[in-house]
Coordinates of N, CA and C in Angstrom, one line a residue:
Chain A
X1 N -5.3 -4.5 25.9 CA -5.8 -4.5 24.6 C -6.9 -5.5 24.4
X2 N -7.6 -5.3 23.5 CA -9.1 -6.2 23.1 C -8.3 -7.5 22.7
X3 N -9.2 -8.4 23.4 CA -8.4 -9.6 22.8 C -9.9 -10.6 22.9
X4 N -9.9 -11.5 21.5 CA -11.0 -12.5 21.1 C -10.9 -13.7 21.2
X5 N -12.2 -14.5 21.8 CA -11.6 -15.9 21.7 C -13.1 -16.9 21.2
X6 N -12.6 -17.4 20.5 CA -14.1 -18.3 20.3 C -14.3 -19.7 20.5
X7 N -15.6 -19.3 20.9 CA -15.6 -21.5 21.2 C -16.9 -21.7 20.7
X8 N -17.2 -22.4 20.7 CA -18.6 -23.6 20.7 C -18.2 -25.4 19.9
X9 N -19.2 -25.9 19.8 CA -19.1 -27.1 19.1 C -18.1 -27.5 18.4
X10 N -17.0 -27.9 18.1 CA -15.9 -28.5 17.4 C -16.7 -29.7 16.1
X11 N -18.0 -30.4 16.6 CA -18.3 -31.4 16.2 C -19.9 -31.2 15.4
X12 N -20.3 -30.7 14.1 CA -21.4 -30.5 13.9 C -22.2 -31.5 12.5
X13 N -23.3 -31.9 13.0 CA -23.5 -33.3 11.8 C -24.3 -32.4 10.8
X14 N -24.1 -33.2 9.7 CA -25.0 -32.5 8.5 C -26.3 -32.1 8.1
X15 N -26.8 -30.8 7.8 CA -27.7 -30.2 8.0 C -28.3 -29.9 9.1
X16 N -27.2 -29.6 10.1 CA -27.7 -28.9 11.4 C -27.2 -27.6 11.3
X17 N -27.5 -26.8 12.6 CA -26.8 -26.0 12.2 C -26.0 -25.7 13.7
X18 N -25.1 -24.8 12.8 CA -23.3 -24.4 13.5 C -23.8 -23.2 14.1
X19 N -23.5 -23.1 15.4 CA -23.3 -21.7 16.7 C -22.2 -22.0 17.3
X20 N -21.7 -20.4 17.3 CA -20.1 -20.1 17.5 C -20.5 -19.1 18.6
X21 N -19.5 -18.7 19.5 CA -19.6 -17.5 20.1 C -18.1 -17.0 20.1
X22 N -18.0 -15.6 20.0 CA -17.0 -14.8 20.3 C -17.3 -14.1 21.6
X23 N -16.2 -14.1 22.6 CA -15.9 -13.6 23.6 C -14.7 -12.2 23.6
X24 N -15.2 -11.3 23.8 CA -14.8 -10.2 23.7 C -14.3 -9.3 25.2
X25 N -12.6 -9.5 25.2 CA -12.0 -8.7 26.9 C -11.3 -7.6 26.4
X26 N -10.9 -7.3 27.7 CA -10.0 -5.5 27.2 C -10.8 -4.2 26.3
X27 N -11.8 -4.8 26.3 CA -12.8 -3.6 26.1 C -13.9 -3.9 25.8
X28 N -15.0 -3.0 25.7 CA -16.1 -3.6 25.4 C -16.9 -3.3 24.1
X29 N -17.7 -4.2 23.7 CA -17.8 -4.5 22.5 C -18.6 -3.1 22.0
X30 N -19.3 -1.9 22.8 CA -20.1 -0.9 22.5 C -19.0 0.3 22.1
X31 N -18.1 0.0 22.5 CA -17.3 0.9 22.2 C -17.2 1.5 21.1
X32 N -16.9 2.6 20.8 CA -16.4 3.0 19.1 C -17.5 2.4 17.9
X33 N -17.2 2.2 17.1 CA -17.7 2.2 16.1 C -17.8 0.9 15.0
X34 N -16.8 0.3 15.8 CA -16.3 -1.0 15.3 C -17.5 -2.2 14.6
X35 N -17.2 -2.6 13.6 CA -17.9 -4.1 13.2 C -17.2 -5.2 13.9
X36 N -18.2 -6.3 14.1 CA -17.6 -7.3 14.4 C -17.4 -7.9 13.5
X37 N -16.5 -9.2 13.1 CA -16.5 -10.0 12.0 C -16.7 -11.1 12.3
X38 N -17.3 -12.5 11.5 CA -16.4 -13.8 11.5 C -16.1 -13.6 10.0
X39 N -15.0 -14.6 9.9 CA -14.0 -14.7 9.0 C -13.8 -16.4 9.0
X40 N -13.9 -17.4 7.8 CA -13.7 -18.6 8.2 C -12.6 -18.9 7.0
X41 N -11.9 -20.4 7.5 CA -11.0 -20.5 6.1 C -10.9 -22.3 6.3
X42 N -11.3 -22.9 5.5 CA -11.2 -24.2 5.3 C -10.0 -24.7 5.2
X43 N -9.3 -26.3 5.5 CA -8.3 -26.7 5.6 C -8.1 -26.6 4.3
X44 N -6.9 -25.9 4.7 CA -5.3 -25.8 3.0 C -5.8 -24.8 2.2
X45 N -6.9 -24.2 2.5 CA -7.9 -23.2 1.8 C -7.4 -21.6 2.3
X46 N -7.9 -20.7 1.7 CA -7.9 -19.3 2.0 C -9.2 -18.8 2.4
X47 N -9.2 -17.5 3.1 CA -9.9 -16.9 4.1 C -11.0 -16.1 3.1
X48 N -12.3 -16.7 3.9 CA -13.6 -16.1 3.5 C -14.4 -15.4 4.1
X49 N -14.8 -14.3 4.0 CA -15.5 -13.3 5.3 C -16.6 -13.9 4.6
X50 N -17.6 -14.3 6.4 CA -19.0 -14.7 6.2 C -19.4 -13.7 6.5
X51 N -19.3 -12.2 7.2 CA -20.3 -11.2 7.5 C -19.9 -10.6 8.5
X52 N -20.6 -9.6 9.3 CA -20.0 -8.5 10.3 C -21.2 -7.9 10.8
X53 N -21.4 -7.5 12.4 CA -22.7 -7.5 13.3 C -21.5 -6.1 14.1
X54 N -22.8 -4.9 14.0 CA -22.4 -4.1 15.1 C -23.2 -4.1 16.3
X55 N -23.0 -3.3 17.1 CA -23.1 -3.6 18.8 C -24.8 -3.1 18.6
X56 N -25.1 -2.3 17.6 CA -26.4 -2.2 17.8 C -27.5 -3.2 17.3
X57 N -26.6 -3.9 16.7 CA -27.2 -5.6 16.4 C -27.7 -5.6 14.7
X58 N -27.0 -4.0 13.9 CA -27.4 -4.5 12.6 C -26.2 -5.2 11.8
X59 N -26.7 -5.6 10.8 CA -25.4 -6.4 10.2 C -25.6 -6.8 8.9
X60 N -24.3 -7.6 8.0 CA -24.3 -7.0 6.6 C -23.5 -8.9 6.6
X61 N -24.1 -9.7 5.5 CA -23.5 -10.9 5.0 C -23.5 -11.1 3.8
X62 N -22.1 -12.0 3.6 CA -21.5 -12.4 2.4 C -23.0 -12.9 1.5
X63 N -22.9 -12.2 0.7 CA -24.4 -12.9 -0.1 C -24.1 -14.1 -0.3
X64 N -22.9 -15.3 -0.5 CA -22.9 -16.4 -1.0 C -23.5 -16.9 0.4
X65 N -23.9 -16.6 1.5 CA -24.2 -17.2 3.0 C -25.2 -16.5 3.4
X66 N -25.7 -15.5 2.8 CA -26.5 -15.1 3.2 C -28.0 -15.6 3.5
X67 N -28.4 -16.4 3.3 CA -29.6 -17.0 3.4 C -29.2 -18.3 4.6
X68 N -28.1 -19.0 4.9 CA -28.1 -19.5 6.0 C -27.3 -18.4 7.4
X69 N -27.3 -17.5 7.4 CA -26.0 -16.8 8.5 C -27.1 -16.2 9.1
X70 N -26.9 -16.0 10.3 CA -27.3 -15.0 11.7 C -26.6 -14.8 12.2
X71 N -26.2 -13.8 12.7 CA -25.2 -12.8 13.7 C -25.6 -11.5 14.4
X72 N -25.1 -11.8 16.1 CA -26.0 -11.2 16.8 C -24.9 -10.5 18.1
X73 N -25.1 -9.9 18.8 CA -24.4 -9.3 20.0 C -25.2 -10.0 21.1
X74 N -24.2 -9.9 21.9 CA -24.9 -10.0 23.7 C -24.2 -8.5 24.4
X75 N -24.7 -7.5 23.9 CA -23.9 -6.4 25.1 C -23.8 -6.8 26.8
X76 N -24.5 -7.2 26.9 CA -24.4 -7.7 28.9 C -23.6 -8.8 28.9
X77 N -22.8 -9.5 27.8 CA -22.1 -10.8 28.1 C -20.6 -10.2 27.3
X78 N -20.7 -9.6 26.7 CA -19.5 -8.5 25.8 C -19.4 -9.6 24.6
X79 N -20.0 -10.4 24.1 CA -19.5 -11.6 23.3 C -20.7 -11.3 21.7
X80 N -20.6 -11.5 20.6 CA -20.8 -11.8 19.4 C -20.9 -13.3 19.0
X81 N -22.5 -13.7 18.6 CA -22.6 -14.6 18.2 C -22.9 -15.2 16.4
X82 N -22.8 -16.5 16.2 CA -22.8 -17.1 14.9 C -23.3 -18.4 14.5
X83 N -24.8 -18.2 13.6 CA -25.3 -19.4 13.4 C -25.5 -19.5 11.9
X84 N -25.1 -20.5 11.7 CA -24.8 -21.1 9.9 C -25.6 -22.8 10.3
X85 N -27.0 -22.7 9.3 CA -27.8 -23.3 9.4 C -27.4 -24.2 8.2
X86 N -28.2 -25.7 8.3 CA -28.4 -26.8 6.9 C -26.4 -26.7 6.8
X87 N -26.2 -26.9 7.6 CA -24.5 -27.1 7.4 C -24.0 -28.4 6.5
X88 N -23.1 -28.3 5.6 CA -23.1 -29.4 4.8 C -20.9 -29.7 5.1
X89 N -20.3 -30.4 4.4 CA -19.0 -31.1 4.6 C -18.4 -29.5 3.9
X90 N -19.0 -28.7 3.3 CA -18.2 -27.4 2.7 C -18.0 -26.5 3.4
X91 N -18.7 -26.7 4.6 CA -18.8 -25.1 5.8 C -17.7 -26.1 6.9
X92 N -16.9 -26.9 6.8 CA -15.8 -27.2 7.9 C -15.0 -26.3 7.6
X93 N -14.4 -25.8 9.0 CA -13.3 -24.7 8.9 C -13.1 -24.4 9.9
X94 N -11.9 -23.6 10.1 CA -11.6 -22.9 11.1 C -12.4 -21.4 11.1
X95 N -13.1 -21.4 12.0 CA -14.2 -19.8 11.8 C -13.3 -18.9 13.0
X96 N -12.9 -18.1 12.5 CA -12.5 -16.6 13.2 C -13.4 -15.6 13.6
X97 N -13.6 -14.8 14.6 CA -13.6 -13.5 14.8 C -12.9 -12.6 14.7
X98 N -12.9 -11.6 14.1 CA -12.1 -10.7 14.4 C -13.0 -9.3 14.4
X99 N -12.4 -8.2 15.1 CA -12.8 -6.6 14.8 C -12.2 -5.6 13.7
X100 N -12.7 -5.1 13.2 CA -12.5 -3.8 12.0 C -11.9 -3.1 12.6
X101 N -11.2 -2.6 12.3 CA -10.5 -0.8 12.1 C -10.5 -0.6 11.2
X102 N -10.4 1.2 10.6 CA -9.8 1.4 9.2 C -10.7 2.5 9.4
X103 N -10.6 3.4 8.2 CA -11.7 4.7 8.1 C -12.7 4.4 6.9
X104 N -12.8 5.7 6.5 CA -14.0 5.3 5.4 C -13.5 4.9 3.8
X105 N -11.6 4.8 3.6 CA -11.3 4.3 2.9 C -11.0 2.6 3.0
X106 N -11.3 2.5 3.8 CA -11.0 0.8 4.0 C -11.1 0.5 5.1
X107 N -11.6 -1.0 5.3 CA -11.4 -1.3 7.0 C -10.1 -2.8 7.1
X108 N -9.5 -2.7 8.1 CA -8.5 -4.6 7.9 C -9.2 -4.6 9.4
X109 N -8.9 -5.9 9.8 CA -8.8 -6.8 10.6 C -8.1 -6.6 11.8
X110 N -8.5 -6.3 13.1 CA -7.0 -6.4 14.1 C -8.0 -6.1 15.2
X111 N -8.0 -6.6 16.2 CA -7.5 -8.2 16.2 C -7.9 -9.4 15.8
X112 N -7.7 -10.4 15.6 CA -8.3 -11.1 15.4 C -8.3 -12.3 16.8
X113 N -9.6 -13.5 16.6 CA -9.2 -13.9 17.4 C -8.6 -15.6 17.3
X114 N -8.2 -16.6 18.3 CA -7.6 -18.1 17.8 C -8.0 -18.6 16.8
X115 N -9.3 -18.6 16.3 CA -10.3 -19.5 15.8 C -9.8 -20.7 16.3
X116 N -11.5 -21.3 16.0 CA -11.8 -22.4 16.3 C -12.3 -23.6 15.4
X117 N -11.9 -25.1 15.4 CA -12.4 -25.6 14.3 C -13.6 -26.3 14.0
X118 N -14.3 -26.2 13.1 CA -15.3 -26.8 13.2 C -15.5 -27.8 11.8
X119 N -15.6 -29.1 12.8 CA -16.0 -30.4 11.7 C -17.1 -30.7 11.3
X120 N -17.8 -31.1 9.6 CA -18.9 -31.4 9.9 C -19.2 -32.8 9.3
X121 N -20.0 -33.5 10.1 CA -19.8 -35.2 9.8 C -20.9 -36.1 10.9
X122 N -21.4 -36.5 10.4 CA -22.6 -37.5 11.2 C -22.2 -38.5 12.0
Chain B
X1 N -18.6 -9.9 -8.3 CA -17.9 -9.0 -6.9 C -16.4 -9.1 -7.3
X2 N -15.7 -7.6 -6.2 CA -14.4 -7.6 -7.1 C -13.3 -9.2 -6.8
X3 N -12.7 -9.1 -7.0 CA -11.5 -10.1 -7.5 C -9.8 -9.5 -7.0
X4 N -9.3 -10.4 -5.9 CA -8.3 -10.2 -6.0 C -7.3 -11.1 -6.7
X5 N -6.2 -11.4 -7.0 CA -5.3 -12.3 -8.0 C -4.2 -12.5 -7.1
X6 N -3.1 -13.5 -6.6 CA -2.2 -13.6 -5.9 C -1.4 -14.6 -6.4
X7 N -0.2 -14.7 -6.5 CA 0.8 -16.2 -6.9 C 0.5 -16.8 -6.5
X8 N 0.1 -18.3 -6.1 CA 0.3 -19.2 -5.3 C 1.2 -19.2 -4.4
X9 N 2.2 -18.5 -4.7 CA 4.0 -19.1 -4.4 C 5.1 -18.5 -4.6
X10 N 6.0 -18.0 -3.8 CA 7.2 -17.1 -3.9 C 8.3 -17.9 -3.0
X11 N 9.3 -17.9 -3.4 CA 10.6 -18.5 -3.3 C 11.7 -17.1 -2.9
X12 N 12.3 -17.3 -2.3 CA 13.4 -16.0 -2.0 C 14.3 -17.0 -1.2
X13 N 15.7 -16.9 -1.4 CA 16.8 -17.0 -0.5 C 16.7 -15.6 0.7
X14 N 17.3 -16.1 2.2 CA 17.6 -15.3 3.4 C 18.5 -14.2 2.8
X15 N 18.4 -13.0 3.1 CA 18.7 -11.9 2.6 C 18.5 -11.5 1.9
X16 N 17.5 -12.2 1.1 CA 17.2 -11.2 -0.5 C 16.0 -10.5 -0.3
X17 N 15.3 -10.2 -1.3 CA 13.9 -9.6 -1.0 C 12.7 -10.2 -1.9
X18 N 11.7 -10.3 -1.7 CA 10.6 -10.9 -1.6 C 9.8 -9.8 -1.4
X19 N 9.0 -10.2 -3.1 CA 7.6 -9.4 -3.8 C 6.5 -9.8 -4.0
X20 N 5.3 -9.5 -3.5 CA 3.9 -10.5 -3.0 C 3.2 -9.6 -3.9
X21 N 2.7 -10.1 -4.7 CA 2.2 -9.3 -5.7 C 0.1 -9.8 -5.1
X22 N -0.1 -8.6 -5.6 CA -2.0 -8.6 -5.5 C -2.4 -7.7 -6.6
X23 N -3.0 -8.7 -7.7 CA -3.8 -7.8 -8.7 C -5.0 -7.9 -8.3
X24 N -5.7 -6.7 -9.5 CA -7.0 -6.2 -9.2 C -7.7 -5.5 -10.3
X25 N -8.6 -5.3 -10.4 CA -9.0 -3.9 -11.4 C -9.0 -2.9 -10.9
X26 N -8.1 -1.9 -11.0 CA -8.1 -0.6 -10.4 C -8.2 -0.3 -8.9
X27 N -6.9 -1.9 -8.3 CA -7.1 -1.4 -7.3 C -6.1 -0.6 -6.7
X28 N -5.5 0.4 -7.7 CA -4.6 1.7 -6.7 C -5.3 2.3 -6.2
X29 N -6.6 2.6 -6.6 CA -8.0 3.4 -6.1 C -8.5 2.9 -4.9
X30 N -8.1 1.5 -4.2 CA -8.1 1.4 -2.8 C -7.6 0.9 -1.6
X31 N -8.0 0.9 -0.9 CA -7.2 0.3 0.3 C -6.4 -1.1 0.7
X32 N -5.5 -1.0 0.4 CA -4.6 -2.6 0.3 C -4.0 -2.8 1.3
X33 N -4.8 -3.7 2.4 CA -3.8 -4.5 3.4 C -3.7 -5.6 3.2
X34 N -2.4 -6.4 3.9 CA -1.7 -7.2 4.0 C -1.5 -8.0 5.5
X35 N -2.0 -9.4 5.2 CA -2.0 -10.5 6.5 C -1.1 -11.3 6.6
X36 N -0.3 -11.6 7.4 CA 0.6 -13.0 7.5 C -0.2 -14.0 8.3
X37 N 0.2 -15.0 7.8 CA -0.5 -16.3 8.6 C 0.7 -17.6 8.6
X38 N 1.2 -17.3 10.0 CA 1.8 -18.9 10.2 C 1.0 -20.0 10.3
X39 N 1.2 -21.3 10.0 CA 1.3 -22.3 10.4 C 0.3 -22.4 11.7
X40 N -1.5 -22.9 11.5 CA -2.0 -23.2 12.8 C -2.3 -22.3 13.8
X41 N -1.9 -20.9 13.0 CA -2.3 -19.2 13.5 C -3.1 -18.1 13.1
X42 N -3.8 -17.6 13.3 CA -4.7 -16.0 13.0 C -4.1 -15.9 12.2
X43 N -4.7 -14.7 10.6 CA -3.9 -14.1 10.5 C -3.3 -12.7 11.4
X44 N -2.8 -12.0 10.8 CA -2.3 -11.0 11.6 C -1.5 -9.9 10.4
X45 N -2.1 -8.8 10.6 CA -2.1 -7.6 9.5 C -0.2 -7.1 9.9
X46 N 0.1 -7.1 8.5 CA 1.3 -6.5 8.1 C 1.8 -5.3 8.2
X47 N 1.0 -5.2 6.9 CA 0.6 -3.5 6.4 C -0.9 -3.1 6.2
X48 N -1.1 -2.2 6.3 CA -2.5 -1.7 6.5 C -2.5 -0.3 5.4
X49 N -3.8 -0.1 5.1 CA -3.9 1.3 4.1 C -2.8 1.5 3.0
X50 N -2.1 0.1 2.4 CA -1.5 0.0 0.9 C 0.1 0.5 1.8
X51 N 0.7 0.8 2.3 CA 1.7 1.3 3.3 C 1.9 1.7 4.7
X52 N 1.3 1.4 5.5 CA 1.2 1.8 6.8 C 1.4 0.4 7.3
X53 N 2.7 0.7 8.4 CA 2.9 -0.6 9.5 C 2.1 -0.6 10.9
X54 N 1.8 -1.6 11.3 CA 1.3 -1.6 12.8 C 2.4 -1.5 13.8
X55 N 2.4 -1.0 14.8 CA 3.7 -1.0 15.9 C 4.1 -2.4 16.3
X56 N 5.3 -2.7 16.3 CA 5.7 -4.0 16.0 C 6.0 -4.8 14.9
X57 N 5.9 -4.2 14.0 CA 6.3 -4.7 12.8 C 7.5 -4.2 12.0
X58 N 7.9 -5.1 11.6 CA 9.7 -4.6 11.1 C 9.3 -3.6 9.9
X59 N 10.4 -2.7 10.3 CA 10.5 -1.7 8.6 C 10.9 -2.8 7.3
X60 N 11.5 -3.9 7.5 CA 11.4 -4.5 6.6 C 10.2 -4.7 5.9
X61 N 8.8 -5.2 6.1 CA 7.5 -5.0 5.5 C 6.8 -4.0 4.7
X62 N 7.0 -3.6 3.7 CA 6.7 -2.3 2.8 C 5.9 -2.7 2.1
X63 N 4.7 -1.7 1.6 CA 3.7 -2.0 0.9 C 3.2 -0.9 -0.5
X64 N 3.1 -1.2 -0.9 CA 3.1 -0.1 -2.6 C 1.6 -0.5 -3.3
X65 N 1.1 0.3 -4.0 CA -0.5 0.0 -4.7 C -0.5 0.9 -5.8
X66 N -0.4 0.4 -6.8 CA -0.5 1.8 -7.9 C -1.4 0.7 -9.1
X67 N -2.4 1.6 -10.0 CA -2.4 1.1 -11.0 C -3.5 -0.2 -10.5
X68 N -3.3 -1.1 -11.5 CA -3.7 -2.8 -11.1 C -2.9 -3.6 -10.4
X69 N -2.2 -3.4 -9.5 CA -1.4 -3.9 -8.5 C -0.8 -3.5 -7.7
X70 N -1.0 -4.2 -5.8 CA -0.5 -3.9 -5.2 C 0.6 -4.4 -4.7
X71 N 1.5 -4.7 -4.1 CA 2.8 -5.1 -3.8 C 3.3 -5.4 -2.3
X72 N 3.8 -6.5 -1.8 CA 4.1 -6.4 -0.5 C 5.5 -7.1 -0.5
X73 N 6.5 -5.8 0.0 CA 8.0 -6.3 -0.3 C 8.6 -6.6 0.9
X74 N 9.2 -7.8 1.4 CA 9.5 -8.0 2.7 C 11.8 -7.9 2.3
X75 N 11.7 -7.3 2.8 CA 13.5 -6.7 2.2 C 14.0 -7.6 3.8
X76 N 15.4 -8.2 3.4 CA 16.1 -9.0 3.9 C 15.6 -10.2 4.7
X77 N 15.0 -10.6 3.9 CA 14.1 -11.9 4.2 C 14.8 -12.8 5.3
X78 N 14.2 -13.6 6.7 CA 14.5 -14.4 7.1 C 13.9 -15.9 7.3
X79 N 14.5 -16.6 8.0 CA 13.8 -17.8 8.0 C 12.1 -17.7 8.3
X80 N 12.2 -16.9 9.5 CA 10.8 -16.6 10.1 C 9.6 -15.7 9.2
X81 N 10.2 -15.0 8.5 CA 9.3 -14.6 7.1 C 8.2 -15.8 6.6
X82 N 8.5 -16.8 6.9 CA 7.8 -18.2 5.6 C 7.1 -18.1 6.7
X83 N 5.4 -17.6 5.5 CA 4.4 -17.8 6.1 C 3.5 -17.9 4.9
X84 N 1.8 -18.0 5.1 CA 1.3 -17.2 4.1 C 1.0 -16.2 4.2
X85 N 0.7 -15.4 3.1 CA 0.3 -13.8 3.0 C -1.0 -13.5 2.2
X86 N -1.5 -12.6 2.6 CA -3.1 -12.5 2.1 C -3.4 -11.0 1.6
X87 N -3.4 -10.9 1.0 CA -3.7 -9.2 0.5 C -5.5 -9.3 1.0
X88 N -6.0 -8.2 1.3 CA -7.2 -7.4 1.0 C -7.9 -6.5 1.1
X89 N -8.5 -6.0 0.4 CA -9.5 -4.8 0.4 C -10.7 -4.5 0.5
X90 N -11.5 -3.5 0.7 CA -12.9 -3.4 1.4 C -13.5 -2.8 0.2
X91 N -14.3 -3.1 -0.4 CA -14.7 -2.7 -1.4 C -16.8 -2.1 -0.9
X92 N -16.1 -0.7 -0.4 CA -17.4 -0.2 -0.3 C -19.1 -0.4 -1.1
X93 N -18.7 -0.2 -2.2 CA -20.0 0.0 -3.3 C -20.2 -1.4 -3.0
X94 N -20.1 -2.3 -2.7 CA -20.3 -3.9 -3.0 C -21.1 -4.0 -1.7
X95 N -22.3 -5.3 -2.2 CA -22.8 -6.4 -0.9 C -22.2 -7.0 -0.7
X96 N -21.2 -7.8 -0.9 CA -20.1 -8.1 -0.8 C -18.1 -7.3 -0.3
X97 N -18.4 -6.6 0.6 CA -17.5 -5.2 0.7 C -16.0 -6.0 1.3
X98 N -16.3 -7.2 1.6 CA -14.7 -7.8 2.2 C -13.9 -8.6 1.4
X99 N -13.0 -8.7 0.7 CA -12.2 -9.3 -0.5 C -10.8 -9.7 -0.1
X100 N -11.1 -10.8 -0.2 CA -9.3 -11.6 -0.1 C -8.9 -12.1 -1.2
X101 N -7.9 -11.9 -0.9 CA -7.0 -12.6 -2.5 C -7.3 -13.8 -1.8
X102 N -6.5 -15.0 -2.6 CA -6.2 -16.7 -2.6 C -4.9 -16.9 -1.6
X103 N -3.8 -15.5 -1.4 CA -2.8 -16.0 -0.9 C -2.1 -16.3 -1.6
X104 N -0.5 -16.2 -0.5 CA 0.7 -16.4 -1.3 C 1.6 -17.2 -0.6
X105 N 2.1 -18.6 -0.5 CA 3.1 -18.9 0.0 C 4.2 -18.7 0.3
X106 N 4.6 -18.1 1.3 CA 5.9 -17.6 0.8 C 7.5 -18.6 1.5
X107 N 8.1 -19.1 0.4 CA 9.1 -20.0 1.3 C 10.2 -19.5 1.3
X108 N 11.4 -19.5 2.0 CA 12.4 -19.0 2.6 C 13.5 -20.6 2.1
X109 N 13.8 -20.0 0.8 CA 15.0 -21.4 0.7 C 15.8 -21.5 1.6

């Protein structure tokens, strides 16, 4: 089964910017029809989708982020990337990947993957 | 952009049943899934499309959507139940098309 995992930087100072990657096994990311997601959720906080990149590299973000977010594919690495620029102490969180399912009445989440946390602090 | 509504917080004794409420405007008109999230964990989808289980998941987990609210009823509650819970829906017409509620604590007296 597809299974996600993300890493990069744990440690990011203010107004730089945050790159994440998602690593994508058990299938490959061209597959089907799927969006990718990140999904992030601040400590004690609830979950906020920053946006979603398909394999052919177009993509759709949360308008509140929209002016700092990029998200991109590597098809030859199977992995999905994530850059949130001018980062300030409000974008620490635990940032998720996850993939879509659903039809054209809805899509949820599954799988998702560990997330990873990211600090931001000089 | 739409709005989902959630308790902060639900209380149930072991064996009873436990009601996760998600308001909305008019959202029996869409698609209502449901995430559990332990403690330091993913979430991980309950119920999917307002009633549909994933394989693996107890028949206890039922999910209902009518009207301005959806519902997620976890029948004979156990200790392992206490998690939080997240309703949401994809709200096509929107630039904004991904919507989470606030979540719901759910504790297991």
């Amino acid at each position: 089964q597809v299974q996600l995992q993300e890493s990069g930087p744990g440690l990011v100072k203010p107004s730089q910017t945050l790159s994440l990657t998602c690593s994508v096994s058990g299938g490959s990311i061209n597959s089907g029809t799927y969006s990718w997601n990140w999904i992030r959720q601040p400590a004690g906080k609830g979950l906020e989708w920053i946006g979603r990149v398909y394999a052919s590299g177009s993509s759709n973000y949360n308008p509140s982020l929209k002016s700092r977010v990029t998200m991109s594919v590597d098809t030859s690495k199977n992995q999905l990337s994530l850059n949130l620029s001018s980062v300030t102490a409000a974008d620490a969180a635990v940032y998720y990947c996850a993939r879509d399912i659903g039809t054209a009445m809805g899509y949820w989440f599954d799988p998702w993957g560990q997330g990873t946390l990211v600090i931001v602090s000089s | 952009s739409y709005v989902l509504t959630q308790p902060p917080s639900v209380s149930v004794a072991p064996g009873q049943t436990a009601r996760i409420t998600c308001g909305g405007n008019n959202i029996g008109s869409k698609s209502v899934h449901w995430y559990l999230q332990r403690p330091g964990q993913a979430p991980a989808v309950v119920v999917y499309d307002d009633s549909d289980r994933p394989s693996g998941i107890p028949e206890r987990f039922s999910g209902s959507n009518s009207g301005n609210t959806a519902t997620l009823t976890i029948s004979r509650v156990e200790a392992g139940d206490e998690a939080d819970y997240y309703c949401q829906v994809w709200d096509s017409r929107s630039d904004h098309p991904v919507v989470f509620g606030g979540g719901t604590k759910l504790t297991v007296l």
